[in-house]
Amino acid sequence: MSTKHLIGIDIGGTTVKIAFITYDGVIMEKWEIPTNKSDEAQNVVPDIAISIRDKQKEKGYQHDDFAAIGVGAPGFIDVDSGMIHEAVNVGWKNYHLSEELKQASGYKVWVENDANLAALGENWKGSGDRANHMIAVTLGTGVGGGIIANGQLLHGANGTVAEIGHMTVETEKPLPCNCGKSGCLETVTSATAISKLAKIAIEEGKKTSLAHTLKETEDITAKDVFEASTNGDQVAEDILAYVIEHLGRAIANLAIALNPSKIVIGGGVSKAGDQLLIPLRAVFDRYALTRTSHAAEIVMASLGNDAGVMGAAYFAKEEL
């Protein structure tokens, strides 16, 4: 076993999460820096390299105490070259992230999609429990995913594997998606979508306590909708039933194709816990093959915001 540590990085549209992680998966230090998107995000990599050096100096680490860097980034990524074809939330297009960070940091660097690495992190040290066959679904601002088959993270032919959020699921009343299509899973099951569905219901004149929430706070969150449903608000209940119906059916179809033993649900929406998990399981069972359903355990993610950096570190470990 290596005595050197790993560096895990999770680049988001607002912040960059960085962690020093032992070879066997214990977080030693973790922190965040702002994602500097000015000048076409050309300062993100220098900021990361400087932050790593500053933290190493602050904590008394040497450069050679670390073996490599793993990075999760949003968007479409060529894993072999480490190039970001497009990361809309950051501002990169055809950007050679691995090479740029290697030059700036002095470490070997491997890059993967952030949702894929969150799945890898959950499988290594979280709810995936090192399953050989796992589907991860992240329900946040958008909907992401990751797939592990035969113990290996799937990358796909050109870096677009497990773009679960862009499966077409709604054809009767499709809402436009940021990807350019309409009716994507992301448009009906993300935190953003749940908020939007509530606002549409209010605009249509439906009687709901969420109208008061919107008036008081000038916004509605997914959490507000779950709370309203708990309090017996029929509109909120209908919205969640619609959301969970589409989510459960989509996951069931994925499971029929992949036959996982674990399905891990993460992201902000997963904080609803059993209020989401119990009806989701019922919908899943209704659409999945019986044998597929018997094999699959559906669980909530457990690493929270650490999943990305943990998966990034593990990815680098496996590539070394």
Coordinates of C-alpha atoms in Angstrom, one line a residue:
M1 CA 0.0 0.0 0.0
S2 CA 1.2 3.5 -0.8
T3 CA 2.2 5.7 2.1
K4 CA 1.5 8.8 0.0
H5 CA -1.8 10.7 0.3
L6 CA -4.3 11.8 -2.4
I7 CA -5.9 15.1 -3.4
G8 CA -9.6 15.0 -4.3
I9 CA -11.1 18.0 -6.1
D10 CA -14.8 18.7 -7.0
I11 CA -15.3 21.7 -9.3
G12 CA -18.7 23.3 -9.2
G13 CA -20.2 26.4 -10.7
T14 CA -20.0 28.3 -7.4
T15 CA -17.3 26.6 -5.3
V16 CA -14.4 24.2 -5.7
K17 CA -14.1 21.6 -3.0
I18 CA -10.6 20.3 -2.2
A19 CA -9.6 17.6 0.2
F20 CA -6.4 15.8 1.3
I21 CA -7.3 12.2 1.7
T22 CA -5.3 9.2 2.9
Y23 CA -4.6 6.3 0.6
D24 CA -7.2 4.2 2.4
G25 CA -9.9 6.9 2.3
V26 CA -9.8 9.1 5.4
I27 CA -10.2 12.9 4.9
M28 CA -7.3 14.7 6.5
E29 CA -8.2 18.2 5.5
K30 CA -11.1 19.7 3.4
W31 CA -11.9 23.2 2.3
E32 CA -13.5 25.3 -0.4
I33 CA -12.5 28.2 -2.6
P34 CA -14.8 30.3 -4.9
T35 CA -15.0 29.2 -8.6
N36 CA -13.5 32.2 -10.4
K37 CA -15.4 32.2 -13.7
S38 CA -14.0 35.6 -14.9
D39 CA -11.9 35.6 -18.1
E40 CA -13.6 32.4 -19.3
A41 CA -12.7 30.6 -16.1
Q42 CA -8.9 30.7 -16.9
N43 CA -8.1 31.5 -13.2
V44 CA -9.8 28.4 -11.7
V45 CA -6.8 26.1 -12.2
P46 CA -4.2 28.6 -10.9
D47 CA -6.4 29.3 -7.9
I48 CA -6.6 25.5 -7.1
A49 CA -2.9 25.0 -7.4
I50 CA -2.1 28.0 -5.2
S51 CA -4.7 26.9 -2.6
I52 CA -3.2 23.4 -2.5
R53 CA 0.3 24.8 -1.9
D54 CA -0.9 27.2 0.7
K55 CA -2.8 24.5 2.6
Q56 CA 0.2 22.1 2.5
K57 CA 2.4 24.8 3.9
E58 CA -0.2 25.7 6.6
K59 CA -0.5 22.1 7.7
G60 CA 3.2 21.2 7.4
Y61 CA 2.9 18.8 4.4
Q62 CA 5.5 18.5 1.7
H63 CA 4.7 18.3 -2.0
D64 CA 6.0 14.7 -2.1
D65 CA 3.6 13.6 0.6
F66 CA 1.0 13.4 -2.1
A67 CA 0.8 11.0 -5.1
A68 CA -1.8 12.4 -7.4
I69 CA -4.9 14.5 -8.0
G70 CA -8.3 13.3 -9.0
V71 CA -10.8 15.9 -10.3
G72 CA -14.5 15.9 -10.7
A73 CA -15.9 18.5 -13.1
P74 CA -19.3 19.2 -14.6
G75 CA -20.0 18.6 -18.2
F76 CA -18.8 16.3 -21.0
I77 CA -15.4 15.0 -20.4
D78 CA -12.9 12.9 -22.4
V79 CA -11.5 10.7 -19.6
D80 CA -8.5 9.5 -21.7
S81 CA -7.2 13.0 -22.4
G82 CA -8.7 14.9 -19.4
M83 CA -10.3 17.4 -21.7
I84 CA -13.5 19.2 -20.9
H85 CA -15.6 19.3 -24.1
E86 CA -18.0 21.7 -22.4
A87 CA -18.8 22.7 -18.9
V88 CA -21.6 25.3 -19.1
N89 CA -21.8 25.9 -15.3
V90 CA -18.1 26.8 -15.2
G91 CA -17.5 28.4 -18.7
W92 CA -15.0 25.9 -20.2
K93 CA -15.1 24.6 -23.7
N94 CA -12.5 22.3 -25.2
Y95 CA -10.3 22.9 -22.1
H96 CA -7.5 20.5 -21.3
L97 CA -8.1 20.5 -17.6
S98 CA -5.8 17.6 -16.7
E99 CA -2.8 19.0 -18.5
E100 CA -3.4 22.5 -17.2
L101 CA -3.7 21.4 -13.6
K102 CA -0.7 19.0 -14.0
Q103 CA 1.5 21.9 -15.1
A104 CA 0.2 24.2 -12.3
S105 CA 0.4 21.7 -9.5
G106 CA 3.2 19.3 -10.4
Y107 CA 1.1 16.2 -9.8
K108 CA -0.4 13.6 -12.1
V109 CA -4.0 14.5 -12.7
W110 CA -7.1 12.5 -13.7
V111 CA -10.4 14.0 -14.6
E112 CA -13.9 12.6 -14.7
N113 CA -17.5 13.9 -14.6
D114 CA -18.5 15.1 -11.2
A115 CA -21.6 12.9 -10.9
N116 CA -19.7 9.8 -11.9
L117 CA -17.1 10.5 -9.2
A118 CA -19.8 11.1 -6.6
A119 CA -21.1 7.6 -7.4
L120 CA -17.6 6.3 -7.0
G121 CA -17.2 8.0 -3.7
E122 CA -20.4 6.7 -2.4
N123 CA -19.4 3.2 -3.5
W124 CA -16.0 3.4 -1.8
K125 CA -16.9 4.9 1.5
G126 CA -20.6 5.6 1.5
S127 CA -23.9 3.9 1.0
G128 CA -22.8 1.9 -2.1
D129 CA -20.9 -0.3 0.3
R130 CA -18.5 -1.4 -2.5
A131 CA -21.3 -3.0 -4.6
N132 CA -20.1 -4.5 -7.9
H133 CA -23.3 -3.3 -9.6
M134 CA -24.6 0.1 -8.6
I135 CA -26.7 3.0 -10.0
A136 CA -26.3 6.4 -8.4
V137 CA -28.8 9.2 -9.0
T138 CA -28.2 12.8 -7.7
L139 CA -31.2 15.0 -7.4
G140 CA -30.0 18.6 -7.0
T141 CA -30.2 21.7 -9.1
G142 CA -30.1 19.2 -12.0
V143 CA -30.2 15.4 -12.1
G144 CA -26.9 13.5 -12.4
G145 CA -25.9 9.9 -12.3
G146 CA -23.1 7.4 -12.2
I147 CA -23.0 3.6 -13.0
I148 CA -20.7 1.0 -11.6
A149 CA -20.9 -2.4 -13.4
N150 CA -18.7 -5.4 -12.6
G151 CA -16.9 -3.3 -10.1
Q152 CA -15.9 -0.6 -12.6
L153 CA -17.1 2.9 -13.2
L154 CA -18.5 3.2 -16.7
H155 CA -17.2 6.0 -18.8
G156 CA -19.0 5.4 -22.1
A157 CA -17.8 5.9 -25.7
N158 CA -17.3 9.7 -25.5
G159 CA -17.8 10.7 -21.9
T160 CA -21.6 11.0 -21.8
V161 CA -22.5 7.8 -19.9
A162 CA -25.1 8.0 -17.1
E163 CA -26.5 11.4 -18.2
I164 CA -29.7 10.2 -16.4
G165 CA -31.1 13.7 -16.1
H166 CA -31.5 13.9 -19.9
M167 CA -33.5 10.7 -20.4
T168 CA -36.8 11.8 -22.0
V169 CA -39.6 10.9 -19.6
E170 CA -42.4 13.5 -20.2
T171 CA -44.0 13.7 -23.6
E172 CA -47.5 15.0 -22.9
K173 CA -46.5 18.3 -21.2
P174 CA -42.7 18.6 -21.8
L175 CA -40.9 21.4 -20.2
P176 CA -37.7 22.8 -21.9
C177 CA -34.4 21.6 -20.6
N178 CA -31.0 23.4 -20.5
C179 CA -29.6 20.6 -22.7
G180 CA -31.8 21.9 -25.6
K181 CA -34.3 19.0 -25.5
S182 CA -37.7 19.0 -23.7
G183 CA -39.2 16.6 -21.3
C184 CA -36.0 15.4 -19.7
L185 CA -36.0 13.7 -16.3
E186 CA -34.2 16.8 -15.0
T187 CA -37.2 19.0 -15.9
V188 CA -39.5 16.9 -13.6
T189 CA -37.5 15.5 -10.7
S190 CA -34.7 18.0 -9.9
A191 CA -35.0 20.5 -7.0
T192 CA -35.3 23.2 -9.6
A193 CA -38.1 21.3 -11.3
I194 CA -40.1 20.7 -8.1
S195 CA -39.9 24.5 -7.4
K196 CA -41.0 25.3 -10.9
L197 CA -43.9 22.8 -10.8
A198 CA -45.2 24.5 -7.6
K199 CA -45.0 27.9 -9.2
I200 CA -46.9 26.7 -12.3
A201 CA -49.6 25.3 -10.0
I202 CA -49.9 28.7 -8.4
E203 CA -50.0 30.5 -11.7
E204 CA -52.8 28.2 -12.8
G205 CA -54.8 29.3 -9.7
K206 CA -54.7 26.1 -7.7
K207 CA -55.4 26.5 -4.0
T208 CA -52.2 25.7 -2.0
S209 CA -50.3 26.9 1.0
L210 CA -47.3 27.3 -1.3
A211 CA -48.9 30.5 -2.6
H212 CA -48.4 32.0 0.8
T213 CA -44.8 30.7 0.9
L214 CA -44.1 32.3 -2.4
K215 CA -45.5 35.6 -1.3
E216 CA -43.6 35.6 1.9
T217 CA -40.2 34.5 0.7
E218 CA -40.4 35.3 -3.1
D219 CA -39.4 31.7 -3.8
I220 CA -40.4 28.1 -3.3
T221 CA -37.9 25.3 -2.6
A222 CA -38.2 21.6 -3.0
K223 CA -38.1 21.4 0.8
D224 CA -41.1 23.7 1.0
V225 CA -43.1 21.4 -1.2
F226 CA -42.2 18.3 0.9
E227 CA -43.2 20.2 4.0
A228 CA -46.5 21.3 2.5
S229 CA -47.2 17.8 1.5
T230 CA -46.5 16.6 5.1
N231 CA -49.1 19.1 6.3
G232 CA -51.7 17.8 3.9
D233 CA -51.5 20.3 1.1
Q234 CA -53.1 18.5 -1.8
V235 CA -51.3 20.4 -4.6
A236 CA -47.9 19.6 -2.9
E237 CA -49.0 16.0 -2.7
D238 CA -49.9 15.9 -6.3
I239 CA -46.6 17.5 -7.4
L240 CA -44.6 14.9 -5.4
A241 CA -46.6 12.0 -6.7
Y242 CA -46.0 13.2 -10.3
V243 CA -42.2 13.7 -9.6
I244 CA -41.8 10.3 -7.9
E245 CA -43.8 8.5 -10.6
H246 CA -41.4 9.7 -13.3
L247 CA -38.3 9.1 -11.1
G248 CA -39.3 5.6 -10.1
R249 CA -40.2 4.6 -13.6
A250 CA -36.9 5.9 -15.0
I251 CA -34.8 4.2 -12.3
A252 CA -36.8 1.0 -12.9
N253 CA -36.0 1.1 -16.6
L254 CA -32.3 1.6 -15.8
A255 CA -32.4 -1.2 -13.4
I256 CA -33.9 -3.6 -15.9
A257 CA -31.0 -2.8 -18.2
L258 CA -28.2 -2.9 -15.6
N259 CA -29.5 -5.2 -12.8
P260 CA -27.9 -3.4 -9.9
S261 CA -27.7 -4.6 -6.3
K262 CA -27.6 -1.0 -5.0
I263 CA -29.4 2.2 -6.1
V264 CA -28.1 5.2 -4.3
I265 CA -30.1 8.4 -4.2
G266 CA -28.2 11.6 -3.4
G267 CA -28.4 15.4 -3.8
G268 CA -30.4 18.0 -1.9
V269 CA -33.8 16.4 -2.7
S270 CA -32.7 13.1 -1.0
K271 CA -32.8 15.0 2.4
A272 CA -36.5 14.3 2.3
G273 CA -35.6 10.8 3.5
D274 CA -38.4 8.3 3.8
Q275 CA -40.9 10.8 2.5
L276 CA -39.1 10.3 -0.9
L277 CA -37.7 6.8 -0.4
I278 CA -40.9 4.9 0.6
P279 CA -43.1 6.0 -2.3
L280 CA -40.1 5.8 -4.7
R281 CA -39.6 2.1 -3.8
A282 CA -43.3 1.5 -4.4
V283 CA -43.2 3.0 -7.9
F284 CA -39.9 1.3 -8.7
D285 CA -41.4 -2.1 -7.8
R286 CA -44.4 -1.4 -10.0
Y287 CA -42.3 -0.9 -13.1
A288 CA -39.3 -3.1 -12.5
L289 CA -39.1 -6.8 -13.3
T290 CA -39.8 -8.8 -10.1
R291 CA -36.4 -10.5 -10.2
T292 CA -34.7 -7.1 -10.9
S293 CA -36.6 -5.6 -8.0
H294 CA -35.6 -8.4 -5.6
A295 CA -31.9 -7.8 -6.4
A296 CA -32.0 -4.0 -5.9
E297 CA -31.7 -2.2 -2.6
I298 CA -32.6 1.5 -2.8
V299 CA -30.7 3.6 -0.2
M300 CA -30.0 7.3 0.5
A301 CA -26.5 8.6 -0.1
S302 CA -24.5 9.1 3.1
L303 CA -21.4 11.2 2.2
G304 CA -23.2 14.4 1.4
N305 CA -20.8 17.0 -0.1
D306 CA -17.8 14.8 0.5
A307 CA -18.9 12.3 -2.1
G308 CA -17.3 14.2 -5.0
V309 CA -13.8 14.7 -3.4
M310 CA -13.8 11.1 -2.1
G311 CA -14.6 9.7 -5.5
A312 CA -12.0 11.9 -7.2
A313 CA -9.4 10.6 -4.8
Y314 CA -10.4 7.0 -5.4
F315 CA -10.3 7.6 -9.1
A316 CA -6.7 8.9 -8.9
K317 CA -5.8 6.0 -6.7
E318 CA -7.1 3.4 -9.2
E319 CA -5.3 5.2 -12.1
L320 CA -2.0 5.3 -10.4

